[in-house]
């Protein structure tokens, strides 16, 4: 197919969705992209893997970036875990859909870092249903804490609960880095207008308070179905009062919040 298009150099959009595409085919696609005419590609549900993306992006990086004119890429419903490479190798990209992929915390950090200084022109980013963060799971009230025997001033022995220091795992540290980098991206980026991180587990919205207050470019923000608790929603809802540029926020479904008749966020006890 690409060979038949090659002599024409006039194809601006190509949709290869719902086909099985391997690494070699993605390299051929990258070669065609480097001709400079293609601006839009769709490879939805093509069983793309990390290897396919590495081959595609490495091939692009070999060529002159001035000839890479891709502005819109739809890669949803694949098995991609390295979406940051796409952003890095496509300097004119405006719209990237990575929904229903395997983008995890590590690559989420790389994406956030790439988009912090506004050198990338990306305006729309969707990470819908990517496993960025583990679901919010606080210690339940009924959890039996350790106890020890202590003596009172009267010499009476009683059982008291032992305050345990929370154990910080490597995954916890990684997720905290992601929250910080994502907040820095929201705060510093002046190009992004539409971000969808619904169903990604992104529950720590309190880290976005300063970023949301400072951001003057974001128009749409989707945070639905992230199990955001009331303690996180309270500071976030206050920060949203200072933002007058976000025109639409999807947050009511699956989170501890509602929206009143005036459009203000109202934290709830339960999602």
Short mmCIF file of C-alpha atoms in Angstrom, two decimals:
data_model
loop_
_atom_site.label_atom_id
_atom_site.label_comp_id
_atom_site.label_asym_id
_atom_site.label_seq_id
_atom_site.Cartn_x
_atom_site.Cartn_y
_atom_site.Cartn_z
CA UNK A 1 0.00 0.00 0.00
CA UNK A 2 2.74 2.46 0.96
CA UNK A 3 4.68 1.62 -2.19
CA UNK A 4 1.68 2.52 -4.35
CA UNK A 5 1.40 5.86 -2.55
CA UNK A 6 5.12 6.60 -2.72
CA UNK A 7 5.30 8.16 -6.23
CA UNK A 8 2.32 10.42 -5.56
CA UNK A 9 3.67 12.23 -2.47
CA UNK A 10 0.22 13.72 -1.96
CA UNK A 11 -1.41 11.53 0.71
CA UNK A 12 -1.95 13.62 3.86
CA UNK A 13 -3.98 11.13 5.93
CA UNK A 14 -3.89 7.35 6.26
CA UNK A 15 -6.07 5.04 8.37
CA UNK A 16 -4.70 1.55 8.96
CA UNK A 17 -6.93 0.75 11.95
CA UNK A 18 -8.06 -2.77 12.84
CA UNK A 19 -5.19 -4.49 11.05
CA UNK A 20 -2.32 -6.45 12.53
CA UNK A 21 0.78 -4.33 11.97
CA UNK A 22 4.28 -5.46 12.91
CA UNK A 23 7.59 -3.68 13.46
CA UNK A 24 8.67 -3.81 9.81
CA UNK A 25 5.42 -2.27 8.64
CA UNK A 26 5.78 0.53 11.20
CA UNK A 27 9.31 1.23 9.93
CA UNK A 28 7.96 1.48 6.39
CA UNK A 29 5.26 3.84 7.65
CA UNK A 30 7.94 5.98 9.30
CA UNK A 31 9.83 6.15 6.00
CA UNK A 32 6.70 7.37 4.28
CA UNK A 33 6.10 9.94 7.04
CA UNK A 34 9.63 11.28 6.46
CA UNK A 35 8.63 12.27 2.90
CA UNK A 36 6.85 15.21 4.52
CA UNK A 37 3.30 14.97 3.12
CA UNK A 38 1.58 12.80 5.74
CA UNK A 39 -0.01 14.77 8.61
CA UNK A 40 -2.52 12.31 10.10
CA UNK A 41 -2.26 8.59 10.85
CA UNK A 42 -4.63 6.23 12.62
CA UNK A 43 -3.48 2.82 13.80
CA UNK A 44 -6.27 1.96 16.22
CA UNK A 45 -6.40 -1.64 17.44
CA UNK A 46 -3.47 -2.84 15.33
CA UNK A 47 -1.83 -4.91 18.10
CA UNK A 48 1.09 -2.50 18.23
CA UNK A 49 3.74 -3.32 20.84
CA UNK A 50 6.63 -1.40 22.35
CA UNK A 51 8.87 -2.89 19.68
CA UNK A 52 6.65 -1.50 16.93
CA UNK A 53 6.81 1.98 18.46
CA UNK A 54 10.59 1.81 18.95
CA UNK A 55 11.07 0.83 15.30
CA UNK A 56 8.71 3.58 14.13
CA UNK A 57 10.31 6.30 16.26
CA UNK A 58 13.92 5.23 15.67
CA UNK A 59 13.28 5.37 11.92
CA UNK A 60 11.81 8.86 12.27
CA UNK A 61 14.78 10.06 14.31
CA UNK A 62 17.15 9.04 11.50
CA UNK A 63 15.52 11.56 9.19
CA UNK A 64 15.41 15.34 9.14
CA UNK A 65 12.84 16.44 11.71
CA UNK A 66 11.83 19.34 9.50
CA UNK A 67 10.30 16.81 7.08
CA UNK A 68 8.15 15.15 9.77
CA UNK A 69 4.82 16.97 9.54
CA UNK A 70 2.60 14.65 11.58
CA UNK A 71 0.07 16.68 13.57
CA UNK A 72 -2.41 13.97 14.61
CA UNK A 73 -1.80 10.35 15.67
CA UNK A 74 -4.47 7.94 16.89
CA UNK A 75 -2.90 4.89 18.54
CA UNK A 76 -5.68 3.83 20.87
CA UNK A 77 -6.47 0.20 21.76
CA UNK A 78 -2.98 -1.23 21.35
CA UNK A 79 -0.34 -2.66 23.71
CA UNK A 80 1.91 0.39 23.83
CA UNK A 81 3.84 1.26 26.98
CA UNK A 82 6.30 3.79 25.55
CA UNK A 83 4.11 6.60 24.22
CA UNK A 84 6.71 9.19 25.26
CA UNK A 85 8.83 8.13 22.28
CA UNK A 86 6.06 9.25 19.91
CA UNK A 87 5.98 12.72 21.45
CA UNK A 88 9.77 12.93 21.32
CA UNK A 89 10.09 11.94 17.65
CA UNK A 90 7.20 14.02 16.20
CA UNK A 91 8.10 17.72 16.66
CA UNK A 92 4.88 19.12 15.13
CA UNK A 93 2.41 16.81 16.85
CA UNK A 94 -0.78 18.53 18.08
CA UNK A 95 -3.11 15.62 18.86
CA UNK A 96 -2.10 12.27 20.39
CA UNK A 97 -4.57 9.57 21.43
CA UNK A 98 -3.01 6.80 23.54
CA UNK A 99 -6.25 5.58 25.14
CA UNK A 100 -6.65 1.90 26.06
CA UNK A 101 -2.90 1.26 26.05
CA UNK A 102 -0.41 0.03 28.65
CA UNK A 103 1.10 3.39 29.55
CA UNK A 104 2.27 2.98 33.15
CA UNK A 105 3.85 5.22 35.77
CA UNK A 106 7.39 5.19 34.31
CA UNK A 107 6.30 6.32 30.86
CA UNK A 108 3.81 8.75 32.41
CA UNK A 109 6.77 10.45 34.08
CA UNK A 110 8.62 10.70 30.75
CA UNK A 111 5.54 12.15 29.03
CA UNK A 112 5.12 14.75 31.77
CA UNK A 113 8.79 15.75 31.59
CA UNK A 114 8.66 16.14 27.81
CA UNK A 115 5.64 18.45 28.04
CA UNK A 116 6.83 20.69 30.88
CA UNK A 117 8.61 23.43 28.97
CA UNK A 118 6.11 23.97 26.11
CA UNK A 119 8.78 23.23 23.49
CA UNK A 120 6.39 20.57 22.19
CA UNK A 121 3.29 21.99 20.44
CA UNK A 122 0.98 19.19 21.64
CA UNK A 123 -2.51 20.51 22.36
CA UNK A 124 -4.57 17.36 23.00
CA UNK A 125 -3.48 14.28 24.93
CA UNK A 126 -5.62 11.28 25.86
CA UNK A 127 -4.40 8.60 28.27
CA UNK A 128 -7.90 7.29 28.96
CA UNK A 129 -7.92 3.81 30.56
CA UNK A 130 -4.14 3.55 30.79
CA UNK A 131 -2.89 2.04 34.10
CA UNK A 132 -0.90 5.12 35.16
CA UNK A 133 -1.49 4.78 38.90
CA UNK A 134 -2.68 2.04 41.24
CA UNK A 135 -6.26 2.61 42.44
CA UNK A 136 -6.71 4.62 45.65
CA UNK A 137 -6.82 2.14 48.55
CA UNK A 138 -6.61 3.68 52.03
CA UNK A 139 -6.25 1.51 55.11
CA UNK A 140 -9.82 0.68 56.23
CA UNK A 141 -11.01 1.79 59.66
CA UNK A 142 -11.58 -1.80 60.75
CA UNK A 143 -7.97 -2.79 60.09
CA UNK A 144 -6.56 -4.31 63.25
CA UNK A 145 -3.59 -2.31 64.40
CA UNK A 146 -0.84 -3.79 66.53
CA UNK A 147 -1.24 -3.32 70.26
CA UNK A 148 1.07 -3.41 73.25
CA UNK A 149 0.65 -3.47 76.99
CA UNK A 150 1.53 -0.30 78.93
CA UNK A 151 1.22 0.60 82.58
CA UNK A 152 -0.73 3.63 83.72
CA UNK A 153 0.34 5.90 86.56
CA UNK A 154 -1.79 3.77 88.86
CA UNK A 155 0.07 0.64 87.84
CA UNK A 156 -2.80 -0.72 85.79
CA UNK A 157 -1.90 -2.58 82.62
CA UNK A 158 -3.83 -1.57 79.50
CA UNK A 159 -3.66 -2.29 75.77
CA UNK A 160 -2.89 0.63 73.47
CA UNK A 161 -2.65 0.77 69.69
CA UNK A 162 0.84 1.10 68.25
CA UNK A 163 1.22 3.91 65.73
CA UNK A 164 2.92 2.38 62.74
CA UNK A 165 5.06 4.38 60.34
CA UNK A 166 3.71 4.01 56.82
CA UNK A 167 5.93 1.84 54.65
CA UNK A 168 7.02 3.65 51.47
CA UNK A 169 7.60 1.19 48.65
CA UNK A 170 9.48 1.73 45.39
CA UNK A 171 6.14 1.93 43.59
CA UNK A 172 4.93 4.57 46.07
CA UNK A 173 8.02 6.68 45.38
CA UNK A 174 7.59 6.28 41.64
CA UNK A 175 3.95 7.33 41.79
CA UNK A 176 4.83 10.37 43.92
CA UNK A 177 7.37 11.40 41.29
CA UNK A 178 4.69 11.04 38.63
CA UNK A 179 2.23 13.22 40.57
CA UNK A 180 4.91 15.92 40.99
CA UNK A 181 6.01 15.82 37.33
CA UNK A 182 2.42 15.88 36.07
CA UNK A 183 1.64 18.88 38.28
CA UNK A 184 4.74 20.65 36.92
CA UNK A 185 3.53 19.91 33.40
CA UNK A 186 0.09 21.44 34.07
CA UNK A 187 1.69 24.46 35.73
CA UNK A 188 4.34 25.22 33.10
CA UNK A 189 2.89 24.06 29.77
CA UNK A 190 1.25 26.81 27.72
CA UNK A 191 0.17 24.67 24.74
CA UNK A 192 -1.97 21.84 26.15
CA UNK A 193 -5.69 22.54 25.86
CA UNK A 194 -7.29 19.11 26.35
CA UNK A 195 -6.13 16.35 28.71
CA UNK A 196 -7.99 13.11 29.38
CA UNK A 197 -6.72 10.98 32.27
CA UNK A 198 -10.04 9.33 33.13
CA UNK A 199 -9.89 5.75 34.39
CA UNK A 200 -6.15 5.97 35.01
CA UNK A 201 -6.18 5.80 38.83
CA UNK A 202 -5.09 9.46 39.14
CA UNK A 203 -6.53 10.17 42.60
CA UNK A 204 -4.05 12.64 44.15
CA UNK A 205 -5.59 15.81 42.71
CA UNK A 206 -4.41 17.91 45.67
CA UNK A 207 -0.98 17.99 43.95
CA UNK A 208 -2.62 19.90 41.08
CA UNK A 209 -3.95 22.82 43.14
CA UNK A 210 -1.15 25.31 42.41
CA UNK A 211 -0.92 24.10 38.81
CA UNK A 212 -4.65 24.58 38.16
CA UNK A 213 -4.51 28.03 39.74
CA UNK A 214 -1.60 29.10 37.51
CA UNK A 215 -2.67 27.46 34.25
CA UNK A 216 -4.33 29.79 31.74
CA UNK A 217 -4.37 27.58 28.65
CA UNK A 218 -6.17 24.34 29.57
CA UNK A 219 -9.73 24.22 28.21
CA UNK A 220 -10.86 20.66 28.96
CA UNK A 221 -9.77 18.30 31.73
CA UNK A 222 -11.19 14.81 32.25
CA UNK A 223 -10.63 13.03 35.59
CA UNK A 224 -13.66 10.73 35.72
CA UNK A 225 -13.63 7.31 37.40
CA UNK A 226 -10.39 7.75 39.35
CA UNK A 227 -11.90 7.10 42.82
CA UNK A 228 -10.75 10.51 44.03
CA UNK A 229 -11.58 10.73 47.77
CA UNK A 230 -13.16 13.66 49.60
CA UNK A 231 -9.88 14.65 51.30
CA UNK A 232 -8.33 15.19 47.86
CA UNK A 233 -11.37 16.88 46.35
CA UNK A 234 -11.67 19.56 49.04
CA UNK A 235 -8.46 21.50 48.20
CA UNK A 236 -8.89 20.80 44.47
CA UNK A 237 -12.41 22.23 44.41
CA UNK A 238 -11.12 25.40 46.10
CA UNK A 239 -8.30 25.71 43.55
CA UNK A 240 -10.78 25.37 40.68
CA UNK A 241 -12.52 28.55 41.87
CA UNK A 242 -9.40 30.48 40.85
CA UNK A 243 -9.31 29.05 37.35
CA UNK A 244 -11.45 30.88 34.77
CA UNK A 245 -10.19 29.28 31.56
CA UNK A 246 -11.20 25.61 31.93
CA UNK A 247 -14.48 25.36 30.05
CA UNK A 248 -15.25 21.70 30.74
CA UNK A 249 -14.20 19.28 33.47
CA UNK A 250 -15.38 15.65 33.57
CA UNK A 251 -15.03 14.61 37.20
CA UNK A 252 -18.43 13.73 38.69
CA UNK A 253 -18.55 10.05 37.71
CA UNK A 254 -16.62 7.68 39.97
CA UNK A 255 -15.22 10.36 42.31
CA UNK A 256 -16.28 11.88 45.64
CA UNK A 257 -17.60 15.10 44.09
CA UNK A 258 -20.67 16.67 42.54
CA UNK A 259 -21.23 19.88 40.62
CA UNK A 260 -23.83 22.36 41.90
CA UNK A 261 -26.18 24.50 39.83
CA UNK A 262 -23.59 27.29 39.66
CA UNK A 263 -20.90 24.99 38.31
CA UNK A 264 -18.82 24.71 41.50
CA UNK A 265 -17.33 21.39 42.65
CA UNK A 266 -18.84 20.02 45.88
CA UNK A 267 -16.87 17.23 47.63
CA UNK A 268 -18.89 14.20 48.77
CA UNK A 269 -18.20 11.61 51.45
CA UNK A 270 -18.26 8.76 48.92
CA UNK A 271 -17.69 8.58 45.13
#
